[in-house]
Amino acid sequence: MGLGSTRKTVLVTGAAGFLGSHLVDRLLAEGFEVVGLDNLMTGDLANLEQATRDCHFHFETGDVRNPLGVYAELVFNLACPASPVHYQHDPVQTTKTSVHGAINMLGLAKRTKAKIFQASTSEVYGDPEVHPQTEDYWGHVNPIGRRSCYDEGKRCAETLFFDYRRQHNLRIKVARIFNTYGPRMHPNDGRVVSNFIVQALKNEPITIYGDGSQTRSFCFVEDLIEGFVRLMGSPDELAGPVNLGNPGEFTIKELAEKVIDMTGSTSKLTYEPLPTDDPTQRRPNITLAHSQLGWEPTINLEAGLAMTIGYFEELLRRR
Ligand SMILES: NC(=O)c1ccc[n+]([C@@H]2O[C@H](COP(=O)([O-])OP(=O)(O)OC[C@H]3O[C@@H](n4cnc5c(N)ncnc54)[C@H](O)[C@@H]3O)[C@@H](O)[C@H]2O)c1
């Protein structure tokens, strides 16, 4: 399943980030004209090193909180700080990025008659009472906590996407992304996989919040991007939301032990209190993605971790 004819113009917001830069590389490989937009809040132009060598890639410094005068036939809206450290830094601006960003990008899609994709999140399920989470679960979200700027911002963005579909017949695609990891993750934004790998490579203590029995599922970035492309290329009737993630479930302690083992590190585990509203269990039900898109992850945790560890080894060596 592809995205149709080539040389269409695609706008990717959040292009210099972890997921955005991998998506840009994939779209260029498929033959698209790609406009990458980013305000470089958490992104890094180094992630676009490969893309900038391609004459079909154009980068614009810009902010989705402002209306944009860009023409595109397809829009992938990924702009938003994604790690708690970054999105809690200025929570009001995080909500604005999700909500004003969605309004501005949907307005752009309406004007240019573009099909538009929203990078939503498993955080819309909050601390779920249903396990694993299916798309029809409405979630269990604290509206006034420290994570709310992100969770509620993304929930409101979903609302806007579906209202633009109902009210203006926009072609929308909403993906609910579960924990994804891989090369180009920020080395110190507190996300668990990058945190553990960097601590292990430096032989520093590995910090576990809580007792490490909380579970997460980890999807390798290449698998996720394949899911994005298939969802965007699917028939218009499929608006989503569609869960994209890896249903393999591991405890945080298991992940730490695996990373120590694979890096040959001398790091020891240390324990700190669990942050508030941290979900105890998180695992996608991907039946919908499998039946509608023929999609499922193909890269197991060991293989994905090996590629990610290789990336961070190189990054730390260069620094
Ligand atoms: N990585 C994951 O596991 C995951 C899980 C669920 C959802 N997501 C969503 O996917 C998207 C990408 O996440 P990521 O992991 O690549 O994060 P990231 O922080 O690496 O990338 C986000 C990018 O958006 C840019 N940005 C932030 N605010 C902006 C604004 N107002 N205007 C323009 N650019 C802005 C940042 O500079 C950065 O380059 C986010 O919307 C995130 O919520 C990611």
GROMACS .gro file of C-alpha atoms and ligand atoms in nm:
model
  363
    1MET     CA    1   0.000   0.000   0.000
    2GLY     CA    2   0.153   0.335  -0.099
    3LEU     CA    3   0.067   0.701  -0.090
    4GLY     CA    4  -0.028   0.729  -0.458
    5SER     CA    5   0.153   0.915  -0.732
    6THR     CA    6   0.497   1.053  -0.669
    7ARG     CA    7   0.617   1.416  -0.674
    8LYS     CA    8   0.325   1.523  -0.464
    9THR     CA    9   0.420   1.788  -0.212
   10VAL     CA   10   0.412   1.670   0.147
   11LEU     CA   11   0.440   1.894   0.451
   12VAL     CA   12   0.588   1.735   0.763
   13THR     CA   13   0.565   1.946   1.080
   14GLY     CA   14   0.810   1.853   1.354
   15ALA     CA   15   1.045   1.739   1.075
   16ALA     CA   16   1.368   1.784   1.272
   17GLY     CA   17   1.248   1.562   1.556
   18PHE     CA   18   1.297   1.193   1.615
   19LEU     CA   19   0.994   1.060   1.425
   20GLY     CA   20   0.967   1.352   1.182
   21SER     CA   21   1.318   1.307   1.045
   22HIS     CA   22   1.266   0.934   0.983
   23LEU     CA   23   0.936   1.010   0.810
   24VAL     CA   24   1.107   1.273   0.591
   25ASP     CA   25   1.374   1.020   0.483
   26ARG     CA   26   1.106   0.763   0.400
   27LEU     CA   27   0.897   1.011   0.197
   28LEU     CA   28   1.203   1.127   0.001
   29ALA     CA   29   1.288   0.763  -0.072
   30GLU     CA   30   0.932   0.722  -0.207
   31GLY     CA   31   0.984   1.015  -0.446
   32PHE     CA   32   0.789   1.297  -0.280
   33GLU     CA   33   0.869   1.666  -0.272
   34VAL     CA   34   0.900   1.723   0.103
   35VAL     CA   35   0.868   2.045   0.298
   36GLY     CA   36   0.992   2.002   0.656
   37LEU     CA   37   0.880   2.257   0.912
   38ASP     CA   38   1.012   2.286   1.267
   39ASN     CA   39   1.070   2.550   1.534
   40LEU     CA   40   1.370   2.347   1.659
   41MET     CA   41   1.241   2.344   2.017
   42THR     CA   42   1.338   1.980   2.069
   43GLY     CA   43   1.443   1.888   1.716
   44ASP     CA   44   1.793   1.896   1.575
   45LEU     CA   45   1.895   1.982   1.219
   46ALA     CA   46   2.155   1.704   1.245
   47ASN     CA   47   1.862   1.461   1.216
   48LEU     CA   48   1.800   1.600   0.867
   49GLU     CA   49   2.160   1.564   0.747
   50GLN     CA   50   2.065   1.296   0.495
   51ALA     CA   51   1.749   1.478   0.382
   52THR     CA   52   1.924   1.811   0.318
   53ARG     CA   53   2.146   1.642   0.059
   54ASP     CA   54   1.829   1.569  -0.144
   55CYS     CA   55   1.718   1.850  -0.378
   56HIS     CA   56   1.353   1.746  -0.321
   57PHE     CA   57   1.373   1.845   0.045
   58HIS     CA   58   1.306   2.198   0.165
   59PHE     CA   59   1.336   2.304   0.528
   60GLU     CA   60   1.148   2.593   0.683
   61THR     CA   61   1.192   2.725   1.034
   62GLY     CA   62   0.840   2.790   1.154
   63ASP     CA   63   0.587   2.731   1.425
   64VAL     CA   64   0.253   2.552   1.399
   65ARG     CA   65   0.110   2.789   1.661
   66ASN     CA   66   0.104   3.045   1.376
   67PRO     CA   67  -0.091   3.013   1.049
   68LEU     CA   68   0.132   2.896   0.763
   69GLY     CA   69   0.128   2.991   0.397
   70VAL     CA   70   0.259   2.659   0.267
   71TYR     CA   71   0.107   2.459  -0.019
   72ALA     CA   72   0.081   2.082   0.031
   73GLU     CA   73  -0.125   1.789  -0.095
   74LEU     CA   74  -0.046   1.578   0.209
   75VAL     CA   75   0.022   1.703   0.561
   76PHE     CA   76   0.175   1.504   0.846
   77ASN     CA   77   0.131   1.699   1.170
   78LEU     CA   78   0.397   1.578   1.414
   79ALA     CA   79   0.503   1.905   1.576
   80CYS     CA   80   0.482   1.879   1.955
   81PRO     CA   81   0.735   1.818   2.231
   82ALA     CA   82   0.687   1.451   2.319
   83SER     CA   83   0.882   1.381   2.638
   84PRO     CA   84   0.758   1.488   2.983
   85VAL     CA   85   1.075   1.693   3.048
   86HIS     CA   86   1.010   1.900   2.738
   87TYR     CA   87   0.631   1.923   2.737
   88GLN     CA   88   0.616   2.016   3.108
   89HIS     CA   89   0.880   2.287   3.062
   90ASP     CA   90   0.616   2.533   2.934
   91PRO     CA   91   0.283   2.354   2.965
   92VAL     CA   92   0.072   2.642   2.833
   93GLN     CA   93   0.273   2.647   2.511
   94THR     CA   94   0.244   2.266   2.488
   95THR     CA   95  -0.135   2.290   2.487
   96LYS     CA   96  -0.113   2.573   2.233
   97THR     CA   97   0.111   2.364   2.008
   98SER     CA   98  -0.141   2.079   2.008
   99VAL     CA   99  -0.459   2.286   1.988
  100HIS     CA  100  -0.361   2.599   1.791
  101GLY     CA  101  -0.127   2.379   1.587
  102ALA     CA  102  -0.415   2.149   1.493
  103ILE     CA  103  -0.641   2.444   1.405
  104ASN     CA  104  -0.371   2.602   1.187
  105MET     CA  105  -0.276   2.279   1.011
  106LEU     CA  106  -0.640   2.179   0.956
  107GLY     CA  107  -0.704   2.528   0.815
  108LEU     CA  108  -0.411   2.482   0.578
  109ALA     CA  109  -0.542   2.138   0.472
  110LYS     CA  110  -0.887   2.286   0.414
  111ARG     CA  111  -0.745   2.565   0.194
  112THR     CA  112  -0.519   2.336  -0.010
  113LYS     CA  113  -0.763   2.037  -0.007
  114ALA     CA  114  -0.488   1.827   0.146
  115LYS     CA  115  -0.522   1.497   0.326
  116ILE     CA  116  -0.396   1.543   0.682
  117PHE     CA  117  -0.243   1.306   0.936
  118GLN     CA  118  -0.229   1.369   1.310
  119ALA     CA  119   0.038   1.216   1.534
  120SER     CA  120  -0.180   1.145   1.836
  121THR     CA  121  -0.070   0.935   2.128
  122SER     CA  122  -0.150   0.648   2.358
  123GLU     CA  123  -0.149   0.915   2.631
  124VAL     CA  124  -0.509   0.993   2.528
  125TYR     CA  125  -0.592   0.672   2.719
  126GLY     CA  126  -0.432   0.820   3.036
  127ASP     CA  127  -0.380   0.561   3.311
  128PRO     CA  128  -0.601   0.301   3.143
  129GLU     CA  129  -0.848   0.076   3.324
  130VAL     CA  130  -0.876  -0.140   3.011
  131HIS     CA  131  -0.589  -0.355   2.901
  132PRO     CA  132  -0.470  -0.379   2.626
  133GLN     CA  133  -0.618  -0.055   2.491
  134THR     CA  134  -0.848  -0.065   2.189
  135GLU     CA  135  -0.940   0.248   1.993
  136ASP     CA  136  -1.297   0.253   2.129
  137TYR     CA  137  -1.172   0.300   2.488
  138TRP     CA  138  -1.232   0.665   2.591
  139GLY     CA  139  -0.950   0.679   2.841
  140HIS     CA  140  -0.887   0.764   3.204
  141VAL     CA  141  -0.715   1.101   3.200
  142ASN     CA  142  -0.649   1.350   3.478
  143PRO     CA  143  -0.750   1.689   3.332
  144ILE     CA  144  -0.557   1.899   3.587
  145GLY     CA  145  -0.228   1.717   3.642
  146ARG     CA  146   0.124   1.786   3.518
  147ARG     CA  147   0.080   1.557   3.218
  148SER     CA  148  -0.255   1.711   3.121
  149CYS     CA  149  -0.107   1.979   2.893
  150TYR     CA  150   0.010   1.697   2.668
  151ASP     CA  151  -0.270   1.441   2.716
  152GLU     CA  152  -0.560   1.687   2.698
  153GLY     CA  153  -0.392   1.890   2.422
  154LYS     CA  154  -0.371   1.575   2.209
  155ARG     CA  155  -0.730   1.479   2.297
  156CYS     CA  156  -0.854   1.822   2.191
  157ALA     CA  157  -0.652   1.795   1.868
  158GLU     CA  158  -0.830   1.465   1.793
  159THR     CA  159  -1.165   1.639   1.853
  160LEU     CA  160  -1.070   1.915   1.608
  161PHE     CA  161  -0.964   1.662   1.345
  162PHE     CA  162  -1.296   1.476   1.366
  163ASP     CA  163  -1.497   1.802   1.368
  164TYR     CA  164  -1.316   1.922   1.055
  165ARG     CA  165  -1.402   1.588   0.896
  166ARG     CA  166  -1.772   1.612   0.992
  167GLN     CA  167  -1.806   1.986   0.926
  168HIS     CA  168  -1.576   2.039   0.625
  169ASN     CA  169  -1.538   1.689   0.477
  170LEU     CA  170  -1.165   1.695   0.534
  171ARG     CA  171  -0.976   1.373   0.467
  172ILE     CA  172  -0.812   1.298   0.802
  173LYS     CA  173  -0.597   1.020   0.946
  174VAL     CA  174  -0.541   0.994   1.320
  175ALA     CA  175  -0.273   0.759   1.454
  176ARG     CA  176  -0.243   0.686   1.826
  177ILE     CA  177   0.126   0.621   1.868
  178PHE     CA  178   0.257   0.405   2.151
  179ASN     CA  179   0.616   0.425   2.288
  180THR     CA  180   0.856   0.427   1.997
  181TYR     CA  181   1.234   0.418   2.011
  182GLY     CA  182   1.531   0.416   1.777
  183PRO     CA  183   1.821   0.620   1.643
  184ARG     CA  184   1.784   1.003   1.665
  185MET     CA  185   1.601   0.999   1.995
  186HIS     CA  186   1.713   1.291   2.208
  187PRO     CA  187   1.997   1.159   2.432
  188ASN     CA  188   1.874   1.318   2.753
  189ASP     CA  189   1.504   1.401   2.744
  190GLY     CA  190   1.415   1.139   3.004
  191ARG     CA  191   1.253   0.886   2.770
  192VAL     CA  192   1.310   0.543   2.910
  193VAL     CA  193   1.491   0.365   2.625
  194SER     CA  194   1.735   0.648   2.548
  195ASN     CA  195   1.784   0.715   2.921
  196PHE     CA  196   1.877   0.357   2.996
  197ILE     CA  197   2.106   0.321   2.694
  198VAL     CA  198   2.297   0.643   2.764
  199GLN     CA  199   2.332   0.559   3.135
  200ALA     CA  200   2.448   0.206   3.051
  201LEU     CA  201   2.702   0.325   2.792
  202LYS     CA  202   2.847   0.566   3.051
  203ASN     CA  203   2.843   0.290   3.318
  204GLU     CA  204   2.632   0.522   3.534
  205PRO     CA  205   2.354   0.401   3.765
  206ILE     CA  206   2.031   0.325   3.576
  207THR     CA  207   1.737   0.511   3.729
  208ILE     CA  208   1.414   0.319   3.764
  209TYR     CA  209   1.107   0.512   3.877
  210GLY     CA  210   0.889   0.303   4.110
  211ASP     CA  211   0.977  -0.063   4.156
  212GLY     CA  212   1.020  -0.128   3.783
  213SER     CA  213   0.719  -0.359   3.760
  214GLN     CA  214   0.522  -0.112   3.542
  215THR     CA  215   0.505  -0.232   3.184
  216ARG     CA  216   0.555  -0.064   2.849
  217SER     CA  217   0.554  -0.180   2.489
  218PHE     CA  218   0.828  -0.054   2.261
  219CYS     CA  219   0.796  -0.012   1.885
  220PHE     CA  220   1.102   0.035   1.665
  221VAL     CA  221   1.085   0.356   1.461
  222GLU     CA  222   1.108   0.186   1.119
  223ASP     CA  223   0.799  -0.024   1.195
  224LEU     CA  224   0.608   0.284   1.310
  225ILE     CA  225   0.691   0.485   0.996
  226GLU     CA  226   0.566   0.195   0.784
  227GLY     CA  227   0.239   0.222   0.979
  228PHE     CA  228   0.222   0.600   0.910
  229VAL     CA  229   0.268   0.546   0.536
  230ARG     CA  230   0.008   0.268   0.520
  231LEU     CA  231  -0.247   0.469   0.719
  232MET     CA  232  -0.196   0.780   0.503
  233GLY     CA  233  -0.233   0.565   0.190
  234SER     CA  234  -0.549   0.389   0.310
  235PRO     CA  235  -0.900   0.461   0.172
  236ASP     CA  236  -1.060   0.790   0.286
  237GLU     CA  237  -1.324   0.606   0.491
  238LEU     CA  238  -1.052   0.501   0.737
  239ALA     CA  239  -1.002   0.816   0.945
  240GLY     CA  240  -0.896   0.633   1.260
  241PRO     CA  241  -0.804   0.664   1.532
  242VAL     CA  242  -0.572   0.369   1.471
  243ASN     CA  243  -0.335   0.237   1.736
  244LEU     CA  244   0.022   0.197   1.613
  245GLY     CA  245   0.266   0.030   1.848
  246ASN     CA  246   0.426  -0.296   1.940
  247PRO     CA  247   0.207  -0.521   2.157
  248GLY     CA  248   0.510  -0.700   2.307
  249GLU     CA  249   0.500  -0.603   2.676
  250PHE     CA  250   0.805  -0.571   2.904
  251THR     CA  251   0.852  -0.444   3.256
  252ILE     CA  252   1.079  -0.144   3.295
  253LYS     CA  253   1.313  -0.360   3.505
  254GLU     CA  254   1.336  -0.618   3.225
  255LEU     CA  255   1.423  -0.343   2.979
  256ALA     CA  256   1.699  -0.210   3.208
  257GLU     CA  257   1.847  -0.558   3.249
  258LYS     CA  258   1.837  -0.619   2.873
  259VAL     CA  259   2.016  -0.290   2.804
  260ILE     CA  260   2.285  -0.365   3.064
  261ASP     CA  261   2.333  -0.708   2.913
  262MET     CA  262   2.352  -0.585   2.552
  263THR     CA  263   2.592  -0.298   2.626
  264GLY     CA  264   2.814  -0.507   2.859
  265SER     CA  265   2.774  -0.226   3.111
  266THR     CA  266   2.874  -0.227   3.478
  267SER     CA  267   2.577  -0.002   3.565
  268LYS     CA  268   2.367  -0.086   3.871
  269LEU     CA  269   1.993  -0.020   3.910
  270THR     CA  270   1.880   0.264   4.140
  271TYR     CA  271   1.520   0.334   4.237
  272GLU     CA  272   1.336   0.668   4.261
  273PRO     CA  273   0.970   0.748   4.342
  274LEU     CA  274   0.719   0.709   4.057
  275PRO     CA  275   0.609   1.045   3.906
  276THR     CA  276   0.238   1.133   3.945
  277ASP     CA  277  -0.010   0.993   3.691
  278ASP     CA  278   0.253   0.759   3.545
  279PRO     CA  279   0.054   0.475   3.384
  280THR     CA  280   0.124   0.134   3.534
  281GLN     CA  281   0.044  -0.063   3.220
  282ARG     CA  282   0.048   0.035   2.856
  283ARG     CA  283   0.002  -0.196   2.562
  284PRO     CA  284  -0.172  -0.145   2.227
  285ASN     CA  285  -0.433  -0.366   2.076
  286ILE     CA  286  -0.337  -0.343   1.707
  287THR     CA  287  -0.617  -0.556   1.561
  288LEU     CA  288  -0.753  -0.257   1.366
  289ALA     CA  289  -0.414  -0.169   1.210
  290HIS     CA  290  -0.361  -0.534   1.127
  291SER     CA  291  -0.701  -0.588   0.964
  292GLN     CA  292  -0.726  -0.250   0.782
  293LEU     CA  293  -0.363  -0.184   0.692
  294GLY     CA  294  -0.208  -0.531   0.704
  295TRP     CA  295   0.039  -0.373   0.947
  296GLU     CA  296   0.223  -0.522   1.240
  297PRO     CA  297   0.569  -0.461   1.383
  298THR     CA  298   0.844  -0.682   1.240
  299ILE     CA  299   1.148  -0.574   1.442
  300ASN     CA  300   1.186  -0.736   1.783
  301LEU     CA  301   1.321  -0.559   2.090
  302GLU     CA  302   1.672  -0.711   2.071
  303ALA     CA  303   1.719  -0.614   1.704
  304GLY     CA  304   1.579  -0.263   1.760
  305LEU     CA  305   1.787  -0.210   2.074
  306ALA     CA  306   2.103  -0.320   1.892
  307MET     CA  307   2.049  -0.049   1.624
  308THR     CA  308   1.965   0.212   1.886
  309ILE     CA  309   2.266   0.126   2.104
  310GLY     CA  310   2.489   0.153   1.793
  311TYR     CA  311   2.350   0.502   1.727
  312PHE     CA  312   2.411   0.624   2.084
  313GLU     CA  313   2.763   0.473   2.095
  314GLU     CA  314   2.850   0.676   1.785
  315LEU     CA  315   2.683   0.991   1.924
  316LEU     CA  316   2.871   0.969   2.255
  317ARG     CA  317   3.200   0.900   2.072
  318ARG     CA  318   3.153   1.212   1.856
  319ARG     CA  319   3.077   1.425   2.160
  320LIG     N1  320   0.811   0.901   2.005
  320LIG     C1  321   0.705   0.849   2.062
  320LIG     O1  322   0.715   0.745   2.126
  320LIG     C2  323   0.569   0.914   2.046
  320LIG     C3  324   0.460   0.852   2.109
  320LIG     C4  325   0.333   0.910   2.095
  320LIG     C5  326   0.317   1.025   2.020
  320LIG     N2  327   0.425   1.083   1.961
  320LIG     C6  328   0.401   1.208   1.885
  320LIG     O2  329   0.477   1.209   1.766
  320LIG     C7  330   0.522   1.341   1.737
  320LIG     C8  331   0.672   1.340   1.720
  320LIG     O3  332   0.734   1.297   1.840
  320LIG     P1  333   0.891   1.275   1.853
  320LIG     O4  334   0.912   1.159   1.941
  320LIG     O5  335   0.953   1.279   1.720
  320LIG     O6  336   0.930   1.406   1.936
  320LIG     P2  337   1.044   1.515   1.909
  320LIG     O7  338   1.044   1.608   2.026
  320LIG     O8  339   1.171   1.449   1.871
  320LIG     O9  340   0.986   1.588   1.781
  320LIG     C9  341   0.892   1.691   1.787
  320LIG    C10  342   0.937   1.800   1.689
  320LIG    O10  343   0.839   1.904   1.687
  320LIG    C11  344   0.907   2.030   1.694
  320LIG     N3  345   0.814   2.127   1.753
  320LIG    C12  346   0.768   2.133   1.882
  320LIG     N4  347   0.680   2.233   1.895
  320LIG    C13  348   0.668   2.290   1.772
  320LIG    C14  349   0.591   2.398   1.722
  320LIG     N5  350   0.510   2.469   1.803
  320LIG     N6  351   0.603   2.430   1.590
  320LIG    C15  352   0.687   2.362   1.508
  320LIG     N7  353   0.763   2.260   1.552
  320LIG    C16  354   0.752   2.223   1.682
  320LIG    C17  355   1.029   2.003   1.779
  320LIG    O11  356   1.132   2.098   1.762
  320LIG    C18  357   1.069   1.863   1.730
  320LIG    O12  358   1.155   1.868   1.619
  320LIG    C19  359   0.473   1.429   1.852
  320LIG    O13  360   0.354   1.494   1.813
  320LIG    C20  361   0.445   1.331   1.963
  320LIG    O14  362   0.345   1.377   2.049
  320LIG    C21  363   0.550   1.031   1.974
   0.00000   0.00000   0.00000
